[in-house]
């Protein structure tokens, strides 16, 4: 477990340096709150929304405002330390992006659960399409939508079975 902690601490140090350079370049203030938010994000292992991050930080007794959380997330997205996803019509979700492999998402349209997957064939398709179309592909986004087979699909079937089908309502 110690090795993973060392790797995480190294990544956190690196992202703080990248963030500092970004803030200096764009003449933003380097506030302790911004670094606290960055560190909190890099200690998470999930896709989160801004409100959940704010509530979590308040519960940990961090003195951050909702506006600071939202503004800092925007800055982190602009300097490529955090990726913002818009999965369907749900609230925007975020995830850390520095030092993490390219991956794609499967999203449940019922409960909003997000699963990550990585398939090397997608990279092969990117390379082939780049060559064919004479295009330098820098990144991509692939989201697959459906229902959790075990939970949501089962629940939807149960609801369909128990709902009244009378035409006289």
JSON list of C-alpha atoms in Angstrom, two decimals:
[
{"chain": "A", "resi": 1, "resn": "UNK", "atom": "CA", "xyz": [0.00, 0.00, 0.00]},
{"chain": "A", "resi": 2, "resn": "UNK", "atom": "CA", "xyz": [2.95, 2.34, 0.72]},
{"chain": "A", "resi": 3, "resn": "UNK", "atom": "CA", "xyz": [4.01, 2.32, -2.95]},
{"chain": "A", "resi": 4, "resn": "UNK", "atom": "CA", "xyz": [0.57, 3.55, -4.07]},
{"chain": "A", "resi": 5, "resn": "UNK", "atom": "CA", "xyz": [0.64, 6.34, -1.49]},
{"chain": "A", "resi": 6, "resn": "UNK", "atom": "CA", "xyz": [4.09, 7.43, -2.71]},
{"chain": "A", "resi": 7, "resn": "UNK", "atom": "CA", "xyz": [2.85, 7.48, -6.31]},
{"chain": "A", "resi": 8, "resn": "UNK", "atom": "CA", "xyz": [-0.23, 9.49, -5.30]},
{"chain": "A", "resi": 9, "resn": "UNK", "atom": "CA", "xyz": [1.87, 12.00, -3.34]},
{"chain": "A", "resi": 10, "resn": "UNK", "atom": "CA", "xyz": [4.23, 12.36, -6.31]},
{"chain": "A", "resi": 11, "resn": "UNK", "atom": "CA", "xyz": [1.28, 13.02, -8.66]},
{"chain": "A", "resi": 12, "resn": "UNK", "atom": "CA", "xyz": [-0.22, 15.54, -6.22]},
{"chain": "A", "resi": 13, "resn": "UNK", "atom": "CA", "xyz": [3.14, 17.39, -6.05]},
{"chain": "A", "resi": 14, "resn": "UNK", "atom": "CA", "xyz": [3.36, 17.40, -9.85]},
{"chain": "A", "resi": 15, "resn": "UNK", "atom": "CA", "xyz": [-0.21, 18.67, -10.37]},
{"chain": "A", "resi": 16, "resn": "UNK", "atom": "CA", "xyz": [0.31, 21.42, -7.78]},
{"chain": "A", "resi": 17, "resn": "UNK", "atom": "CA", "xyz": [3.38, 22.57, -9.72]},
{"chain": "A", "resi": 18, "resn": "UNK", "atom": "CA", "xyz": [1.48, 22.52, -13.03]},
{"chain": "A", "resi": 19, "resn": "UNK", "atom": "CA", "xyz": [-1.41, 24.40, -11.42]},
{"chain": "A", "resi": 20, "resn": "UNK", "atom": "CA", "xyz": [0.98, 26.99, -9.88]},
{"chain": "A", "resi": 21, "resn": "UNK", "atom": "CA", "xyz": [2.58, 27.62, -13.27]},
{"chain": "A", "resi": 22, "resn": "UNK", "atom": "CA", "xyz": [-0.85, 27.96, -14.88]},
{"chain": "A", "resi": 23, "resn": "UNK", "atom": "CA", "xyz": [-2.08, 30.40, -12.21]},
{"chain": "A", "resi": 24, "resn": "UNK", "atom": "CA", "xyz": [1.11, 32.49, -12.54]},
{"chain": "A", "resi": 25, "resn": "UNK", "atom": "CA", "xyz": [0.95, 32.55, -16.35]},
{"chain": "A", "resi": 26, "resn": "UNK", "atom": "CA", "xyz": [-2.67, 33.72, -16.30]},
{"chain": "A", "resi": 27, "resn": "UNK", "atom": "CA", "xyz": [-2.19, 36.08, -13.34]},
{"chain": "A", "resi": 28, "resn": "UNK", "atom": "CA", "xyz": [-4.62, 34.28, -11.00]},
{"chain": "A", "resi": 29, "resn": "UNK", "atom": "CA", "xyz": [-4.08, 34.34, -7.24]},
{"chain": "A", "resi": 30, "resn": "UNK", "atom": "CA", "xyz": [-2.53, 31.23, -5.71]},
{"chain": "A", "resi": 31, "resn": "UNK", "atom": "CA", "xyz": [-4.89, 30.70, -2.77]},
{"chain": "A", "resi": 32, "resn": "UNK", "atom": "CA", "xyz": [-4.68, 27.82, -0.28]},
{"chain": "A", "resi": 33, "resn": "UNK", "atom": "CA", "xyz": [-8.33, 26.98, -1.07]},
{"chain": "A", "resi": 34, "resn": "UNK", "atom": "CA", "xyz": [-7.52, 26.30, -4.72]},
{"chain": "A", "resi": 35, "resn": "UNK", "atom": "CA", "xyz": [-4.73, 23.89, -3.76]},
{"chain": "A", "resi": 36, "resn": "UNK", "atom": "CA", "xyz": [-6.96, 22.19, -1.19]},
{"chain": "A", "resi": 37, "resn": "UNK", "atom": "CA", "xyz": [-9.63, 21.60, -3.85]},
{"chain": "A", "resi": 38, "resn": "UNK", "atom": "CA", "xyz": [-7.01, 20.27, -6.29]},
{"chain": "A", "resi": 39, "resn": "UNK", "atom": "CA", "xyz": [-5.63, 17.88, -3.68]},
{"chain": "A", "resi": 40, "resn": "UNK", "atom": "CA", "xyz": [-9.11, 16.71, -2.67]},
{"chain": "A", "resi": 41, "resn": "UNK", "atom": "CA", "xyz": [-9.91, 15.91, -6.33]},
{"chain": "A", "resi": 42, "resn": "UNK", "atom": "CA", "xyz": [-6.68, 13.95, -6.77]},
{"chain": "A", "resi": 43, "resn": "UNK", "atom": "CA", "xyz": [-7.42, 11.88, -3.66]},
{"chain": "A", "resi": 44, "resn": "UNK", "atom": "CA", "xyz": [-10.80, 10.84, -5.11]},
{"chain": "A", "resi": 45, "resn": "UNK", "atom": "CA", "xyz": [-11.22, 7.80, -7.32]},
{"chain": "A", "resi": 46, "resn": "UNK", "atom": "CA", "xyz": [-14.59, 8.59, -8.87]},
{"chain": "A", "resi": 47, "resn": "UNK", "atom": "CA", "xyz": [-16.47, 10.81, -11.29]},
{"chain": "A", "resi": 48, "resn": "UNK", "atom": "CA", "xyz": [-18.02, 13.58, -9.22]},
{"chain": "A", "resi": 49, "resn": "UNK", "atom": "CA", "xyz": [-20.15, 16.67, -9.69]},
{"chain": "A", "resi": 50, "resn": "UNK", "atom": "CA", "xyz": [-19.23, 20.08, -8.34]},
{"chain": "A", "resi": 51, "resn": "UNK", "atom": "CA", "xyz": [-21.99, 20.06, -5.72]},
{"chain": "A", "resi": 52, "resn": "UNK", "atom": "CA", "xyz": [-20.90, 16.67, -4.33]},
{"chain": "A", "resi": 53, "resn": "UNK", "atom": "CA", "xyz": [-17.31, 17.93, -4.08]},
{"chain": "A", "resi": 54, "resn": "UNK", "atom": "CA", "xyz": [-18.46, 21.10, -2.29]},
{"chain": "A", "resi": 55, "resn": "UNK", "atom": "CA", "xyz": [-20.62, 19.13, 0.19]},
{"chain": "A", "resi": 56, "resn": "UNK", "atom": "CA", "xyz": [-17.80, 16.64, 0.82]},
{"chain": "A", "resi": 57, "resn": "UNK", "atom": "CA", "xyz": [-15.34, 19.45, 1.51]},
{"chain": "A", "resi": 58, "resn": "UNK", "atom": "CA", "xyz": [-17.76, 21.23, 3.85]},
{"chain": "A", "resi": 59, "resn": "UNK", "atom": "CA", "xyz": [-18.26, 17.94, 5.74]},
{"chain": "A", "resi": 60, "resn": "UNK", "atom": "CA", "xyz": [-14.45, 17.76, 6.15]},
{"chain": "A", "resi": 61, "resn": "UNK", "atom": "CA", "xyz": [-14.57, 21.27, 7.66]},
{"chain": "A", "resi": 62, "resn": "UNK", "atom": "CA", "xyz": [-12.70, 22.91, 4.80]},
{"chain": "A", "resi": 63, "resn": "UNK", "atom": "CA", "xyz": [-13.46, 26.62, 4.57]},
{"chain": "A", "resi": 64, "resn": "UNK", "atom": "CA", "xyz": [-14.34, 26.85, 0.88]},
{"chain": "A", "resi": 65, "resn": "UNK", "atom": "CA", "xyz": [-17.28, 28.56, -0.75]},
{"chain": "A", "resi": 66, "resn": "UNK", "atom": "CA", "xyz": [-19.44, 26.98, -3.43]},
{"chain": "A", "resi": 67, "resn": "UNK", "atom": "CA", "xyz": [-18.24, 29.67, -5.88]},
{"chain": "A", "resi": 68, "resn": "UNK", "atom": "CA", "xyz": [-14.59, 28.83, -5.16]},
{"chain": "A", "resi": 69, "resn": "UNK", "atom": "CA", "xyz": [-15.23, 25.14, -5.87]},
{"chain": "A", "resi": 70, "resn": "UNK", "atom": "CA", "xyz": [-16.95, 25.91, -9.20]},
{"chain": "A", "resi": 71, "resn": "UNK", "atom": "CA", "xyz": [-14.35, 28.52, -10.23]},
{"chain": "A", "resi": 72, "resn": "UNK", "atom": "CA", "xyz": [-11.43, 26.28, -9.30]},
{"chain": "A", "resi": 73, "resn": "UNK", "atom": "CA", "xyz": [-12.95, 23.38, -11.28]},
{"chain": "A", "resi": 74, "resn": "UNK", "atom": "CA", "xyz": [-13.11, 25.67, -14.33]},
{"chain": "A", "resi": 75, "resn": "UNK", "atom": "CA", "xyz": [-9.45, 26.62, -13.90]},
{"chain": "A", "resi": 76, "resn": "UNK", "atom": "CA", "xyz": [-8.45, 22.95, -13.49]},
{"chain": "A", "resi": 77, "resn": "UNK", "atom": "CA", "xyz": [-10.35, 22.02, -16.65]},
{"chain": "A", "resi": 78, "resn": "UNK", "atom": "CA", "xyz": [-8.60, 24.83, -18.57]},
{"chain": "A", "resi": 79, "resn": "UNK", "atom": "CA", "xyz": [-5.16, 23.63, -17.52]},
{"chain": "A", "resi": 80, "resn": "UNK", "atom": "CA", "xyz": [-6.02, 19.98, -18.34]},
{"chain": "A", "resi": 81, "resn": "UNK", "atom": "CA", "xyz": [-5.71, 18.67, -14.78]},
{"chain": "A", "resi": 82, "resn": "UNK", "atom": "CA", "xyz": [-9.42, 17.80, -14.63]},
{"chain": "A", "resi": 83, "resn": "UNK", "atom": "CA", "xyz": [-11.74, 16.57, -17.38]},
{"chain": "A", "resi": 84, "resn": "UNK", "atom": "CA", "xyz": [-15.34, 17.72, -17.52]},
{"chain": "A", "resi": 85, "resn": "UNK", "atom": "CA", "xyz": [-17.93, 15.28, -18.89]},
{"chain": "A", "resi": 86, "resn": "UNK", "atom": "CA", "xyz": [-21.49, 15.96, -19.88]},
{"chain": "A", "resi": 87, "resn": "UNK", "atom": "CA", "xyz": [-23.08, 12.50, -19.71]},
{"chain": "A", "resi": 88, "resn": "UNK", "atom": "CA", "xyz": [-26.46, 12.90, -21.38]},
{"chain": "A", "resi": 89, "resn": "UNK", "atom": "CA", "xyz": [-28.72, 15.46, -19.71]},
{"chain": "A", "resi": 90, "resn": "UNK", "atom": "CA", "xyz": [-27.21, 14.86, -16.26]},
{"chain": "A", "resi": 91, "resn": "UNK", "atom": "CA", "xyz": [-25.20, 17.42, -14.32]},
{"chain": "A", "resi": 92, "resn": "UNK", "atom": "CA", "xyz": [-21.62, 17.86, -15.49]},
{"chain": "A", "resi": 93, "resn": "UNK", "atom": "CA", "xyz": [-19.28, 15.31, -13.89]},
{"chain": "A", "resi": 94, "resn": "UNK", "atom": "CA", "xyz": [-15.54, 15.68, -13.40]},
{"chain": "A", "resi": 95, "resn": "UNK", "atom": "CA", "xyz": [-12.53, 13.43, -13.01]},
{"chain": "A", "resi": 96, "resn": "UNK", "atom": "CA", "xyz": [-8.80, 13.94, -12.53]},
{"chain": "A", "resi": 97, "resn": "UNK", "atom": "CA", "xyz": [-6.87, 13.61, -15.76]},
{"chain": "A", "resi": 98, "resn": "UNK", "atom": "CA", "xyz": [-3.16, 14.08, -15.10]},
{"chain": "A", "resi": 99, "resn": "UNK", "atom": "CA", "xyz": [-1.13, 10.86, -15.10]},
{"chain": "A", "resi": 100, "resn": "UNK", "atom": "CA", "xyz": [-4.15, 8.69, -15.89]},
{"chain": "A", "resi": 101, "resn": "UNK", "atom": "CA", "xyz": [-4.55, 6.59, -19.01]},
{"chain": "A", "resi": 102, "resn": "UNK", "atom": "CA", "xyz": [-6.97, 7.42, -21.77]},
{"chain": "A", "resi": 103, "resn": "UNK", "atom": "CA", "xyz": [-10.23, 5.59, -21.17]},
{"chain": "A", "resi": 104, "resn": "UNK", "atom": "CA", "xyz": [-13.85, 5.62, -22.24]},
{"chain": "A", "resi": 105, "resn": "UNK", "atom": "CA", "xyz": [-17.16, 5.47, -20.40]},
{"chain": "A", "resi": 106, "resn": "UNK", "atom": "CA", "xyz": [-20.32, 3.39, -20.13]},
{"chain": "A", "resi": 107, "resn": "UNK", "atom": "CA", "xyz": [-23.16, 5.37, -18.52]},
{"chain": "A", "resi": 108, "resn": "UNK", "atom": "CA", "xyz": [-26.42, 4.02, -17.10]},
{"chain": "A", "resi": 109, "resn": "UNK", "atom": "CA", "xyz": [-29.29, 6.24, -18.27]},
{"chain": "A", "resi": 110, "resn": "UNK", "atom": "CA", "xyz": [-31.38, 5.20, -15.24]},
{"chain": "A", "resi": 111, "resn": "UNK", "atom": "CA", "xyz": [-29.12, 5.61, -12.21]},
{"chain": "A", "resi": 112, "resn": "UNK", "atom": "CA", "xyz": [-26.26, 7.64, -13.72]},
{"chain": "A", "resi": 113, "resn": "UNK", "atom": "CA", "xyz": [-23.58, 5.08, -12.77]},
{"chain": "A", "resi": 114, "resn": "UNK", "atom": "CA", "xyz": [-20.37, 5.59, -14.78]},
{"chain": "A", "resi": 115, "resn": "UNK", "atom": "CA", "xyz": [-18.01, 2.72, -15.59]},
{"chain": "A", "resi": 116, "resn": "UNK", "atom": "CA", "xyz": [-14.63, 3.13, -17.26]},
{"chain": "A", "resi": 117, "resn": "UNK", "atom": "CA", "xyz": [-13.13, 0.84, -19.84]},
{"chain": "A", "resi": 118, "resn": "UNK", "atom": "CA", "xyz": [-10.06, 0.76, -22.02]},
{"chain": "A", "resi": 119, "resn": "UNK", "atom": "CA", "xyz": [-9.88, -1.16, -25.30]},
{"chain": "A", "resi": 120, "resn": "UNK", "atom": "CA", "xyz": [-6.70, -0.99, -27.43]},
{"chain": "A", "resi": 121, "resn": "UNK", "atom": "CA", "xyz": [-8.80, -1.36, -30.60]},
{"chain": "A", "resi": 122, "resn": "UNK", "atom": "CA", "xyz": [-10.07, 2.20, -30.08]},
{"chain": "A", "resi": 123, "resn": "UNK", "atom": "CA", "xyz": [-6.48, 3.49, -30.26]},
{"chain": "A", "resi": 124, "resn": "UNK", "atom": "CA", "xyz": [-5.97, 1.45, -33.44]},
{"chain": "A", "resi": 125, "resn": "UNK", "atom": "CA", "xyz": [-9.11, 3.00, -34.97]},
{"chain": "A", "resi": 126, "resn": "UNK", "atom": "CA", "xyz": [-7.87, 6.50, -34.01]},
{"chain": "A", "resi": 127, "resn": "UNK", "atom": "CA", "xyz": [-4.49, 5.83, -35.65]},
{"chain": "A", "resi": 128, "resn": "UNK", "atom": "CA", "xyz": [-6.06, 4.36, -38.80]},
{"chain": "A", "resi": 129, "resn": "UNK", "atom": "CA", "xyz": [-8.63, 7.17, -39.18]},
{"chain": "A", "resi": 130, "resn": "UNK", "atom": "CA", "xyz": [-5.94, 9.79, -38.59]},
{"chain": "A", "resi": 131, "resn": "UNK", "atom": "CA", "xyz": [-3.85, 8.32, -41.41]},
{"chain": "A", "resi": 132, "resn": "UNK", "atom": "CA", "xyz": [-6.81, 7.81, -43.75]},
{"chain": "A", "resi": 133, "resn": "UNK", "atom": "CA", "xyz": [-8.23, 11.30, -43.23]},
{"chain": "A", "resi": 134, "resn": "UNK", "atom": "CA", "xyz": [-4.77, 12.94, -42.99]},
{"chain": "A", "resi": 135, "resn": "UNK", "atom": "CA", "xyz": [-5.67, 14.23, -39.57]},
{"chain": "A", "resi": 136, "resn": "UNK", "atom": "CA", "xyz": [-3.58, 14.60, -36.43]},
{"chain": "A", "resi": 137, "resn": "UNK", "atom": "CA", "xyz": [-5.93, 13.22, -33.76]},
{"chain": "A", "resi": 138, "resn": "UNK", "atom": "CA", "xyz": [-4.96, 14.55, -30.34]},
{"chain": "A", "resi": 139, "resn": "UNK", "atom": "CA", "xyz": [-7.70, 13.04, -28.15]},
{"chain": "A", "resi": 140, "resn": "UNK", "atom": "CA", "xyz": [-11.18, 11.56, -28.22]},
{"chain": "A", "resi": 141, "resn": "UNK", "atom": "CA", "xyz": [-14.27, 10.99, -26.15]},
{"chain": "A", "resi": 142, "resn": "UNK", "atom": "CA", "xyz": [-16.40, 7.86, -26.33]},
{"chain": "A", "resi": 143, "resn": "UNK", "atom": "CA", "xyz": [-19.48, 7.42, -24.15]},
{"chain": "A", "resi": 144, "resn": "UNK", "atom": "CA", "xyz": [-21.75, 4.38, -24.40]},
{"chain": "A", "resi": 145, "resn": "UNK", "atom": "CA", "xyz": [-25.24, 4.67, -22.89]},
{"chain": "A", "resi": 146, "resn": "UNK", "atom": "CA", "xyz": [-27.59, 1.95, -21.64]},
{"chain": "A", "resi": 147, "resn": "UNK", "atom": "CA", "xyz": [-28.98, 0.37, -18.49]},
{"chain": "A", "resi": 148, "resn": "UNK", "atom": "CA", "xyz": [-27.21, -1.55, -15.72]},
{"chain": "A", "resi": 149, "resn": "UNK", "atom": "CA", "xyz": [-28.14, -5.13, -16.62]},
{"chain": "A", "resi": 150, "resn": "UNK", "atom": "CA", "xyz": [-28.51, -6.37, -13.06]},
{"chain": "A", "resi": 151, "resn": "UNK", "atom": "CA", "xyz": [-30.18, -3.43, -11.36]},
{"chain": "A", "resi": 152, "resn": "UNK", "atom": "CA", "xyz": [-31.84, -0.83, -13.58]},
{"chain": "A", "resi": 153, "resn": "UNK", "atom": "CA", "xyz": [-32.92, -3.09, -16.45]},
{"chain": "A", "resi": 154, "resn": "UNK", "atom": "CA", "xyz": [-34.42, -5.51, -13.92]},
{"chain": "A", "resi": 155, "resn": "UNK", "atom": "CA", "xyz": [-36.16, -2.65, -12.09]},
{"chain": "A", "resi": 156, "resn": "UNK", "atom": "CA", "xyz": [-37.60, -1.29, -15.37]},
{"chain": "A", "resi": 157, "resn": "UNK", "atom": "CA", "xyz": [-39.02, -4.74, -16.22]},
{"chain": "A", "resi": 158, "resn": "UNK", "atom": "CA", "xyz": [-40.60, -4.99, -12.74]},
{"chain": "A", "resi": 159, "resn": "UNK", "atom": "CA", "xyz": [-42.19, -1.56, -13.10]},
{"chain": "A", "resi": 160, "resn": "UNK", "atom": "CA", "xyz": [-43.59, -2.48, -16.53]},
{"chain": "A", "resi": 161, "resn": "UNK", "atom": "CA", "xyz": [-45.11, -5.66, -15.11]},
{"chain": "A", "resi": 162, "resn": "UNK", "atom": "CA", "xyz": [-46.75, -3.89, -12.17]},
{"chain": "A", "resi": 163, "resn": "UNK", "atom": "CA", "xyz": [-48.02, -0.77, -13.95]},
{"chain": "A", "resi": 164, "resn": "UNK", "atom": "CA", "xyz": [-51.74, -0.68, -14.82]},
{"chain": "A", "resi": 165, "resn": "UNK", "atom": "CA", "xyz": [-52.42, -0.86, -18.55]},
{"chain": "A", "resi": 166, "resn": "UNK", "atom": "CA", "xyz": [-56.00, 0.40, -18.54]},
{"chain": "A", "resi": 167, "resn": "UNK", "atom": "CA", "xyz": [-56.86, 2.88, -21.28]},
{"chain": "A", "resi": 168, "resn": "UNK", "atom": "CA", "xyz": [-59.52, 4.62, -19.12]},
{"chain": "A", "resi": 169, "resn": "UNK", "atom": "CA", "xyz": [-57.41, 6.91, -16.97]}
]
